[in-house]
Amino acid sequence: MKIRFDKEKCVGCYACYTACIAEHHSHEEEDAHSRRAIRTVTEEAFQKNICEGCVHCGLCMEACPSKAIYREETYGLILADQEKCTGCGVCQEVCPNKVIHFNKDGKMEKCDGCIERRREGREPACVRVCCIGAVSME
Amino acid sequence: MTKIIKTTCSTCGPCCEVDAYVKDGKLIGVEGARNTPMQTGGLCAKGVAAAQYVYNKDRILYPMKRIGEKGEGRFERISWDEAYDMIADNLLRIRREYGGRSAVFYAGYSKWYRPALLRLSNAFGSPNFCTESSTCFQAAALAWRLVYGNMICRPDLKNVKTLLIWSSNLYHTNTPMSKMYQGLKERGVKVIDVDPRHTVTAHDADIHLQLIPGTDGALALSMAQVIIEEELYDRDFVDKYVYGFEEYREYVQEFVPEKAEKITGVLADKIRLAARTYAGGGPAGLMFSASPIVHHINGVQNYRAVFSLIALTGNYDIEGGNRTQPGPASPVNEFGKIRRFDGEEALGQKEFPVWFDLSCDEAQCINLADSILEEKPYPVKALFAMGLNHRMWPQPEYLKEALKKLDFYVNTEIFMSESSYAADLVLPACTSYEREQVHVGGGGRFFFSNQAIQPVGEGKNDIEIIMDVFKRMKLQDHTLEDEILEGGYEAYMEHILEPSGLTLEELKSHPEGTSGKNLILPQVRTYEKEPFHTPSGKVEFKSLVLERYRDSHGYDGLPVYRDFREDPAVDRKEYPLILNTGSRKPQLFHSRLYRMSWLKNIEAVPLVEIHPEDAERYGVKEGDTVKVASPAGEIQGTIAYNIQGQPGIVYIYHGNAQGDANELIGRDYLDPISGFPGFKGYFCRIEKAGKDV
C-alpha cells in the first residue's frame, strides 16, 4: 500500500496540508508545519497551488550518507531516525517532491505515513481528508 | 478510550456531517462523516483544523461585563444570572424610554438560531430583526423573487445535461462538493463557468467565460440576445408564462455579442458558444452563488438578467433544469416560518422598499452606523447581538466607532472579537461540538448532531441563551408572549421535527440520519397548477414591483445593465485598477479564521493578488509590502502574482485586522435596490509602501 498524489486532480484546497498538521500536533503548537508542501504550478493563463506529499519512494533513503533513513517493514513506509541524522541535507536535495524539512535542531523531518493511524487500521490523515481522491492509497 | 461521535462542523455555513474523535472529554480530531449518504468522507482545511477553533485562546469562557471605557475591551467575569438581569433591565428600560423599535436584534454567525432570535425580537416588539444577510445572499434571493416570486430554485444536478455555474469556485467555497462536480464531468455534463478568474473550477469546465467583475448583467443580456436572435428560446413557455418579453427582447438588442465583448472582455464568439450550449444542450441547470454577483452596485439587476435565462430557455421547473423541488421534502417548523413583526417602520425600509415588499422577514441594516449616530430614521439605542462582526460592513471602523455610542450593547460570541470591545456585556456561545442540534438536510432527510464535548468554559447553546433572556424579561413584563421560547430546548427540537412525523427520540436512534415520515414528493411544472407569486402572476422579465419605485427610487422594471466603471465620482486616473474583494479562499472564512495559526500561516495576509503585468506597470514585485488606496481608504498588504485574474484587476481577501480590504469600499457605495455594498467592483491604486513617507 503506497500513498499516491495526483497533481492533476489536486485543486489546492489545503485540506491534506492542514490535516497533516492537525494529526501530528496539538492545537497549542501555533507554528507547527505540515509535512506536505505547497507549490504553485503554472500553465498558460492558469496557475494553481498543489499540496505535494511524500510518496515513500525511498530516494532519500538511498542517498542518506548516515543511514538515518530506513524502510519500515509492516507498511513499507520510509521513516527517519533523527538520532542518526547529521543534518547534511542530501535527502532534501534528492527529494523529487521537495517535502523534507529540517527542524530547529537541524534534524530532518518527513512524512511518517501516519504510522500510528495505520496501526489502528485507519488510512493516513491526508488520504482520509481529500475530497477528490488526489491523495490516495494504492 | 477514544470515542467517535456523529456531529457537525459549523465553522462556515453548510454544516458538514463529521465524525469527532474524543478522548478523555477532549476533541482530538475531526473527519468527514462516514456511513452517511450525504458526505463523501472528506473534509476541508477549515474543518479539519477544528482543534484550533474549539480550543482557541480567543474563546470567551464566561459572561463578562465591561469595566473600562466602551471600546477599550476590558471586562470582568460575572454570573449568567447577573448577565440576564442586566439584559432584561436595560432592554426593558430602553423600550420604555424609546419604544421597541429602538432595540435591534441581530444574528451574525452562526445562523442556526435565527428563528428563535426572530421570536425574541417579535415578542419584544421590535421590527428590527437583522442578520448578516444584510450583505450576504439575501440580494440574490431578492433578485430571484423579483423574477419568479418564490425561493431560489436550485439546479436539478441529477438530471442536468448542461450546467451553467455563475461565479462559484466551488472547489474552494465548498470543498466537500468537489466529488459531486467531478461526478458531473464523468457523466458527460457540459459545464459552462462564468468567473473573472481562471480558477481551478473554471479550469475543469468546458467553456470558461472570463468576464470583468461586475459585468454579469451585460453578459447575460448578450446571451439572451443570441438565444432570441437564433430562435433558441422556448417560445411556448415565454408566450404563456412570461411578462414583459417584448420590452426585454427589444432591450437585449443593445447587447449583441460584439458590443458585449467590449463591456465584459469575453470574446463575442465565446458568448455565442455559451448561449447555444446553454439553450440547446438542455436540460440545463444554473448553479447559483450567494454573493459574488450581488456584491456589485448593479448586482440585483445583473442577477435578474442571469436568472431570466432560465425561463427564456424553458429550463424553469423541469427535470434537469432549476426546480422548485427536485427531490422529496419533509415539512418542518421554524426556518422560514416565523414572520417578522412589521407594525412599525424598520431599518432600511424607506431606502430599500423592495426588500420589504418581497419580505425576507428581516430588516436591512446596512446603514446601522447612521441609525446609531444620526438617529436615522429614528434613534437606535440598544443592540442585542449574536455573532455581530463589524467587518461585514464596508468601512467597518466607522461602525466599530458607532457601536460605542449605544446605550446598551450585548454580543454573544464564540471568540472575543474586536466587535465585542464596545459591548457592555459579552456572552460565551458554544461551537457545534458543544451542543445538540436537529438538522434538516436535503431530500426530506434529517440528522441529529450530537454533543461531542462539554462546553468550553461556561459557554451555552445560543437558543438556550435566547430562551433564558426571554424568560428573564417576562418576569418584569408579562405582555411578552411566545410559547415556543418558554418550552425549553428539548421541546424546541421536537417542535422543529413535529410536521415531519418524526420524534426526537426516533431521530437520535438513527446516527446515519433518516427520512421524515411525512414526505412531499418531487414536483415539476408547478406553474401549470398555480400562478407565479408575482404581481402579474407570471415570470417577470419586467418587474412590476420595481416599476412601483421608478419615480421615487429610479428603479427600472427591466434587468437593465449599468456599468460601475462609468461612476463619475471616481477619478480613474488616480484609481486605475479594479478592486475585487472577498473571493473565496479554501482556508479562510471572513474574519474569524485568521486566529487559527495553521490556516493563517498558509500565506501572507492580507495578500494583494495581481497580474505580473500590473506589477511591472506599477513598479512592485512579488513579496513587496504595498499600499492599496481607494477613494474610501487605504491598507497595506503583501503582493503575490496570480495569473488566474486578468491585468487591471486586484484581488484581496477581506476581514483581516492588519489590513481589511473592506476599509477600501465606500460605505455609500451600495446597490440602490438591495443596499448591498459593491465589494467586488470598486477602484484602487497600488504603490510601494512608504513611498510618500
mmCIF file of N, CA and C in Angstrom, chain A residues 8-23 25-32 38 42-49 117 120 122-123 125 128-133, chain B residues 19 21 26 28 31-34 40-45 48-49 51-52 55 57 171-172 175-176 178-179 182 198-200 203-204 586-587 597-599 601-603 641-644:
data_model
loop_
_atom_site.group_PDB
_atom_site.id
_atom_site.type_symbol
_atom_site.label_atom_id
_atom_site.label_comp_id
_atom_site.label_asym_id
_atom_site.label_seq_id
_atom_site.Cartn_x
_atom_site.Cartn_y
_atom_site.Cartn_z
ATOM 1 N N GLU A 8 -2.544 16.492 -11.053
ATOM 2 C CA GLU A 8 -3.560 16.977 -11.992
ATOM 3 C C GLU A 8 -4.899 17.159 -11.279
ATOM 4 N N LYS A 9 -5.224 16.171 -10.450
ATOM 5 C CA LYS A 9 -6.506 16.225 -9.728
ATOM 6 C C LYS A 9 -6.518 17.284 -8.635
ATOM 7 N N CYS A 10 -5.374 17.524 -8.014
ATOM 8 C CA CYS A 10 -5.308 18.411 -6.850
ATOM 9 C C CYS A 10 -5.823 19.803 -7.200
ATOM 10 N N VAL A 11 -6.701 20.342 -6.352
ATOM 11 C CA VAL A 11 -7.244 21.674 -6.592
ATOM 12 C C VAL A 11 -6.716 22.697 -5.592
ATOM 13 N N GLY A 12 -5.751 22.295 -4.787
ATOM 14 C CA GLY A 12 -5.133 23.255 -3.867
ATOM 15 C C GLY A 12 -6.066 23.715 -2.766
ATOM 16 N N CYS A 13 -6.832 22.799 -2.193
ATOM 17 C CA CYS A 13 -7.768 23.193 -1.131
ATOM 18 C C CYS A 13 -7.092 23.228 0.232
ATOM 19 N N TYR A 14 -5.876 22.747 0.335
ATOM 20 C CA TYR A 14 -5.067 22.726 1.565
ATOM 21 C C TYR A 14 -5.596 21.778 2.645
ATOM 22 N N ALA A 15 -6.576 20.952 2.320
ATOM 23 C CA ALA A 15 -7.151 20.074 3.347
ATOM 24 C C ALA A 15 -6.111 19.068 3.837
ATOM 25 N N CYS A 16 -5.386 18.438 2.913
ATOM 26 C CA CYS A 16 -4.376 17.448 3.320
ATOM 27 C C CYS A 16 -3.245 18.132 4.079
ATOM 28 N N TYR A 17 -2.887 19.310 3.600
ATOM 29 C CA TYR A 17 -1.813 20.088 4.217
ATOM 30 C C TYR A 17 -2.150 20.366 5.689
ATOM 31 N N THR A 18 -3.400 20.762 5.923
ATOM 32 C CA THR A 18 -3.829 21.103 7.281
ATOM 33 C C THR A 18 -4.081 19.852 8.114
ATOM 34 N N ALA A 19 -4.662 18.819 7.491
ATOM 35 C CA ALA A 19 -4.930 17.571 8.218
ATOM 36 C C ALA A 19 -3.634 16.992 8.770
ATOM 37 N N CYS A 20 -2.565 17.153 8.002
ATOM 38 C CA CYS A 20 -1.263 16.650 8.422
ATOM 39 C C CYS A 20 -0.804 17.358 9.700
ATOM 40 N N ILE A 21 -0.994 18.669 9.749
ATOM 41 C CA ILE A 21 -0.609 19.410 10.969
ATOM 42 C C ILE A 21 -1.477 18.947 12.125
ATOM 43 N N ALA A 22 -2.791 18.882 11.888
ATOM 44 C CA ALA A 22 -3.717 18.531 12.961
ATOM 45 C C ALA A 22 -3.429 17.138 13.515
ATOM 46 N N GLU A 23 -2.972 16.242 12.637
ATOM 47 C CA GLU A 23 -2.719 14.876 13.061
ATOM 48 C C GLU A 23 -1.483 14.778 13.958
ATOM 49 N N HIS A 25 0.156 17.411 15.634
ATOM 50 C CA HIS A 25 0.465 18.469 16.606
ATOM 51 C C HIS A 25 -0.739 18.827 17.457
ATOM 52 N N SER A 26 -0.446 19.362 18.636
ATOM 53 C CA SER A 26 -1.523 19.847 19.492
ATOM 54 C C SER A 26 -1.907 21.254 19.021
ATOM 55 N N HIS A 27 -3.142 21.637 19.331
ATOM 56 C CA HIS A 27 -3.642 22.938 18.869
ATOM 57 C C HIS A 27 -2.809 24.100 19.389
ATOM 58 N N GLU A 28 -2.068 23.856 20.464
ATOM 59 C CA GLU A 28 -1.262 24.943 21.034
ATOM 60 C C GLU A 28 0.018 25.197 20.239
ATOM 61 N N GLU A 29 0.400 24.248 19.413
ATOM 62 C CA GLU A 29 1.626 24.432 18.622
ATOM 63 C C GLU A 29 1.325 25.323 17.417
ATOM 64 N N GLU A 30 1.381 26.600 17.682
ATOM 65 C CA GLU A 30 0.947 27.584 16.681
ATOM 66 C C GLU A 30 1.803 27.561 15.425
ATOM 67 N N ASP A 31 3.094 27.313 15.596
ATOM 68 C CA ASP A 31 3.984 27.377 14.435
ATOM 69 C C ASP A 31 4.229 26.013 13.796
ATOM 70 N N ALA A 32 3.457 25.039 14.200
ATOM 71 C CA ALA A 32 3.636 23.694 13.639
ATOM 72 C C ALA A 32 3.505 23.755 12.122
ATOM 73 N N ILE A 38 3.336 23.209 -0.134
ATOM 74 C CA ILE A 38 2.512 23.907 -1.129
ATOM 75 C C ILE A 38 3.410 24.417 -2.252
ATOM 76 N N THR A 42 2.179 26.381 -12.887
ATOM 77 C CA THR A 42 1.695 27.388 -13.821
ATOM 78 C C THR A 42 1.597 26.822 -15.226
ATOM 79 N N GLU A 43 0.481 27.149 -15.873
ATOM 80 C CA GLU A 43 0.333 26.859 -17.301
ATOM 81 C C GLU A 43 0.001 28.188 -17.965
ATOM 82 N N GLU A 44 -0.266 28.138 -19.244
ATOM 83 C CA GLU A 44 -0.612 29.382 -19.914
ATOM 84 C C GLU A 44 -1.922 29.936 -19.345
ATOM 85 N N ALA A 45 -1.881 31.162 -18.837
ATOM 86 C CA ALA A 45 -3.043 31.859 -18.281
ATOM 87 C C ALA A 45 -3.735 31.089 -17.156
ATOM 88 N N PHE A 46 -3.011 30.217 -16.511
ATOM 89 C CA PHE A 46 -3.606 29.477 -15.383
ATOM 90 C C PHE A 46 -2.523 29.120 -14.383
ATOM 91 N N GLN A 47 -2.864 29.219 -13.141
ATOM 92 C CA GLN A 47 -1.969 28.703 -12.111
ATOM 93 C C GLN A 47 -2.809 28.115 -11.001
ATOM 94 N N LYS A 48 -2.230 27.166 -10.300
ATOM 95 C CA LYS A 48 -2.914 26.664 -9.108
ATOM 96 C C LYS A 48 -1.858 26.240 -8.105
ATOM 97 N N ASN A 49 -2.268 26.189 -6.860
ATOM 98 C CA ASN A 49 -1.385 25.656 -5.840
ATOM 99 C C ASN A 49 -1.715 24.179 -5.656
ATOM 100 N N ARG A 117 -1.846 5.841 12.930
ATOM 101 C CA ARG A 117 -3.195 5.600 12.403
ATOM 102 C C ARG A 117 -3.258 4.254 11.689
ATOM 103 N N GLU A 120 -3.856 1.494 13.843
ATOM 104 C CA GLU A 120 -5.253 1.430 14.315
ATOM 105 C C GLU A 120 -6.201 1.031 13.182
ATOM 106 N N ARG A 122 -6.537 2.694 10.384
ATOM 107 C CA ARG A 122 -7.083 3.881 9.686
ATOM 108 C C ARG A 122 -6.099 4.310 8.602
ATOM 109 N N GLU A 123 -6.633 4.931 7.543
ATOM 110 C CA GLU A 123 -5.749 5.420 6.500
ATOM 111 C C GLU A 123 -5.093 6.725 6.957
ATOM 112 N N ALA A 125 -4.040 10.572 7.455
ATOM 113 C CA ALA A 125 -4.936 11.724 7.576
ATOM 114 C C ALA A 125 -5.144 12.432 6.238
ATOM 115 N N ARG A 128 -7.530 10.430 4.090
ATOM 116 C CA ARG A 128 -8.888 10.473 4.645
ATOM 117 C C ARG A 128 -9.590 11.796 4.338
ATOM 118 N N VAL A 129 -8.843 12.891 4.349
ATOM 119 C CA VAL A 129 -9.478 14.204 4.252
ATOM 120 C C VAL A 129 -9.746 14.623 2.809
ATOM 121 N N CYS A 130 -8.995 14.056 1.875
ATOM 122 C CA CYS A 130 -9.062 14.541 0.486
ATOM 123 C C CYS A 130 -10.419 14.216 -0.139
ATOM 124 N N CYS A 131 -11.100 15.245 -0.626
ATOM 125 C CA CYS A 131 -12.456 15.068 -1.137
ATOM 126 C C CYS A 131 -12.492 14.552 -2.568
ATOM 127 N N ILE A 132 -11.381 14.612 -3.272
ATOM 128 C CA ILE A 132 -11.444 14.256 -4.692
ATOM 129 C C ILE A 132 -10.486 13.150 -5.084
ATOM 130 N N GLY A 133 -9.883 12.526 -4.100
ATOM 131 C CA GLY A 133 -9.016 11.406 -4.435
ATOM 132 C C GLY A 133 -7.684 11.806 -5.055
ATOM 133 N N ASP B 19 -17.302 13.052 11.879
ATOM 134 C CA ASP B 19 -17.020 12.137 12.981
ATOM 135 C C ASP B 19 -16.003 12.834 13.876
ATOM 136 N N TYR B 21 -13.523 12.735 16.960
ATOM 137 C CA TYR B 21 -12.769 11.810 17.806
ATOM 138 C C TYR B 21 -12.532 12.484 19.144
ATOM 139 N N LYS B 26 -11.847 15.369 25.510
ATOM 140 C CA LYS B 26 -11.232 16.395 24.642
ATOM 141 C C LYS B 26 -11.408 16.022 23.180
ATOM 142 N N ILE B 28 -10.008 15.460 19.848
ATOM 143 C CA ILE B 28 -8.637 15.265 19.358
ATOM 144 C C ILE B 28 -8.547 15.196 17.836
ATOM 145 N N GLU B 31 -13.062 14.214 11.330
ATOM 146 C CA GLU B 31 -13.020 13.688 9.962
ATOM 147 C C GLU B 31 -14.408 13.778 9.344
ATOM 148 N N GLY B 32 -14.457 13.894 8.025
ATOM 149 C CA GLY B 32 -15.746 13.884 7.339
ATOM 150 C C GLY B 32 -16.495 12.607 7.694
ATOM 151 N N ALA B 33 -17.785 12.714 7.959
ATOM 152 C CA ALA B 33 -18.541 11.569 8.470
ATOM 153 C C ALA B 33 -18.536 10.418 7.481
ATOM 154 N N ARG B 34 -18.476 9.231 8.015
ATOM 155 C CA ARG B 34 -18.635 8.016 7.216
ATOM 156 C C ARG B 34 -20.019 7.454 7.481
ATOM 157 N N THR B 40 -18.967 12.510 1.620
ATOM 158 C CA THR B 40 -18.086 11.594 0.920
ATOM 159 C C THR B 40 -16.963 11.094 1.813
ATOM 160 N N GLY B 41 -16.872 11.622 3.012
ATOM 161 C CA GLY B 41 -15.814 11.189 3.902
ATOM 162 C C GLY B 41 -14.714 12.212 4.041
ATOM 163 N N GLY B 42 -14.572 13.060 3.055
ATOM 164 C CA GLY B 42 -13.542 14.093 3.106
ATOM 165 C C GLY B 42 -14.011 15.314 3.880
ATOM 166 N N LEU B 43 -13.110 16.258 3.987
ATOM 167 C CA LEU B 43 -13.433 17.484 4.709
ATOM 168 C C LEU B 43 -12.551 18.590 4.130
ATOM 169 N N CYS B 44 -12.780 19.824 4.571
ATOM 170 C CA CYS B 44 -11.948 20.910 4.060
ATOM 171 C C CYS B 44 -10.901 21.304 5.097
ATOM 172 N N ALA B 45 -10.016 22.220 4.699
ATOM 173 C CA ALA B 45 -8.927 22.656 5.586
ATOM 174 C C ALA B 45 -9.472 23.311 6.859
ATOM 175 N N VAL B 48 -10.947 20.543 9.266
ATOM 176 C CA VAL B 48 -10.012 19.574 9.835
ATOM 177 C C VAL B 48 -9.120 20.220 10.898
ATOM 178 N N ALA B 49 -9.090 21.551 10.904
ATOM 179 C CA ALA B 49 -8.301 22.268 11.919
ATOM 180 C C ALA B 49 -9.134 22.556 13.165
ATOM 181 N N ALA B 51 -9.511 21.605 16.151
ATOM 182 C CA ALA B 51 -8.957 21.757 17.499
ATOM 183 C C ALA B 51 -8.511 23.196 17.747
ATOM 184 N N GLN B 52 -7.988 23.852 16.696
ATOM 185 C CA GLN B 52 -7.577 25.256 16.867
ATOM 186 C C GLN B 52 -8.771 26.203 16.915
ATOM 187 N N TYR B 55 -10.537 25.078 20.776
ATOM 188 C CA TYR B 55 -9.700 25.415 21.938
ATOM 189 C C TYR B 55 -8.885 26.682 21.697
ATOM 190 N N LYS B 57 -7.395 30.345 21.875
ATOM 191 C CA LYS B 57 -7.174 31.174 23.066
ATOM 192 C C LYS B 57 -8.100 32.392 23.114
ATOM 193 N N TYR B 171 -14.778 24.352 -5.688
ATOM 194 C CA TYR B 171 -13.690 23.567 -5.097
ATOM 195 C C TYR B 171 -13.168 24.250 -3.820
ATOM 196 N N HIS B 172 -13.220 25.569 -3.828
ATOM 197 C CA HIS B 172 -12.699 26.295 -2.669
ATOM 198 C C HIS B 172 -13.788 26.824 -1.748
ATOM 199 N N THR B 175 -15.521 22.723 -0.395
ATOM 200 C CA THR B 175 -14.631 21.651 -0.839
ATOM 201 C C THR B 175 -15.303 20.271 -0.868
ATOM 202 N N PRO B 176 -16.110 19.909 0.139
ATOM 203 C CA PRO B 176 -16.748 18.589 0.065
ATOM 204 C C PRO B 176 -17.711 18.396 -1.110
ATOM 205 N N SER B 178 -16.665 18.797 -4.079
ATOM 206 C CA SER B 178 -15.771 18.527 -5.214
ATOM 207 C C SER B 178 -16.131 17.253 -5.946
ATOM 208 N N LYS B 179 -16.471 16.246 -5.196
ATOM 209 C CA LYS B 179 -16.751 14.954 -5.797
ATOM 210 C C LYS B 179 -18.004 15.013 -6.674
ATOM 211 N N GLN B 182 -16.965 16.595 -9.895
ATOM 212 C CA GLN B 182 -16.234 15.669 -10.754
ATOM 213 C C GLN B 182 -17.164 14.589 -11.300
ATOM 214 N N HIS B 198 -9.498 32.570 -13.774
ATOM 215 C CA HIS B 198 -9.342 31.209 -14.275
ATOM 216 C C HIS B 198 -9.051 30.314 -13.065
ATOM 217 N N THR B 199 -10.099 30.010 -12.313
ATOM 218 C CA THR B 199 -9.947 29.243 -11.080
ATOM 219 C C THR B 199 -9.804 27.756 -11.392
ATOM 220 N N VAL B 200 -9.551 26.966 -10.356
ATOM 221 C CA VAL B 200 -9.499 25.516 -10.562
ATOM 222 C C VAL B 200 -10.850 24.993 -11.040
ATOM 223 N N HIS B 203 -11.097 25.851 -14.636
ATOM 224 C CA HIS B 203 -10.148 25.036 -15.390
ATOM 225 C C HIS B 203 -10.766 23.687 -15.775
ATOM 226 N N ASP B 204 -11.650 23.195 -14.941
ATOM 227 C CA ASP B 204 -12.296 21.917 -15.211
ATOM 228 C C ASP B 204 -13.585 22.053 -16.032
ATOM 229 N N PRO B 586 -9.798 28.747 0.229
ATOM 230 C CA PRO B 586 -10.215 27.499 0.879
ATOM 231 C C PRO B 586 -9.894 27.450 2.370
ATOM 232 N N GLN B 587 -8.946 28.271 2.813
ATOM 233 C CA GLN B 587 -8.500 28.154 4.206
ATOM 234 C C GLN B 587 -9.085 29.226 5.116
ATOM 235 N N SER B 597 -3.724 29.662 13.624
ATOM 236 C CA SER B 597 -2.403 29.843 13.000
ATOM 237 C C SER B 597 -2.148 28.844 11.872
ATOM 238 N N TRP B 598 -2.624 27.623 12.023
ATOM 239 C CA TRP B 598 -2.360 26.619 10.981
ATOM 240 C C TRP B 598 -2.914 27.093 9.638
ATOM 241 N N LEU B 599 -4.041 27.787 9.681
ATOM 242 C CA LEU B 599 -4.653 28.275 8.447
ATOM 243 C C LEU B 599 -4.067 29.622 8.036
ATOM 244 N N ASN B 601 -1.145 30.803 8.619
ATOM 245 C CA ASN B 601 0.252 30.726 8.169
ATOM 246 C C ASN B 601 0.418 30.216 6.740
ATOM 247 N N ILE B 602 -0.662 29.804 6.109
ATOM 248 C CA ILE B 602 -0.550 29.251 4.747
ATOM 249 C C ILE B 602 -0.028 30.303 3.752
ATOM 250 N N GLU B 603 -0.454 31.532 3.936
ATOM 251 C CA GLU B 603 0.066 32.586 3.055
ATOM 252 C C GLU B 603 0.075 33.916 3.807
ATOM 253 N N TYR B 641 1.832 37.389 -7.128
ATOM 254 C CA TYR B 641 1.410 37.313 -8.518
ATOM 255 C C TYR B 641 0.370 36.210 -8.653
ATOM 256 N N ASN B 642 -0.641 36.485 -9.452
ATOM 257 C CA ASN B 642 -1.603 35.438 -9.735
ATOM 258 C C ASN B 642 -2.176 35.664 -11.132
ATOM 259 N N ILE B 643 -1.883 34.732 -12.027
ATOM 260 C CA ILE B 643 -2.366 34.907 -13.403
ATOM 261 C C ILE B 643 -3.752 34.303 -13.607
ATOM 262 N N GLN B 644 -4.385 33.852 -12.513
ATOM 263 C CA GLN B 644 -5.797 33.440 -12.644
ATOM 264 C C GLN B 644 -6.667 34.649 -12.987
#
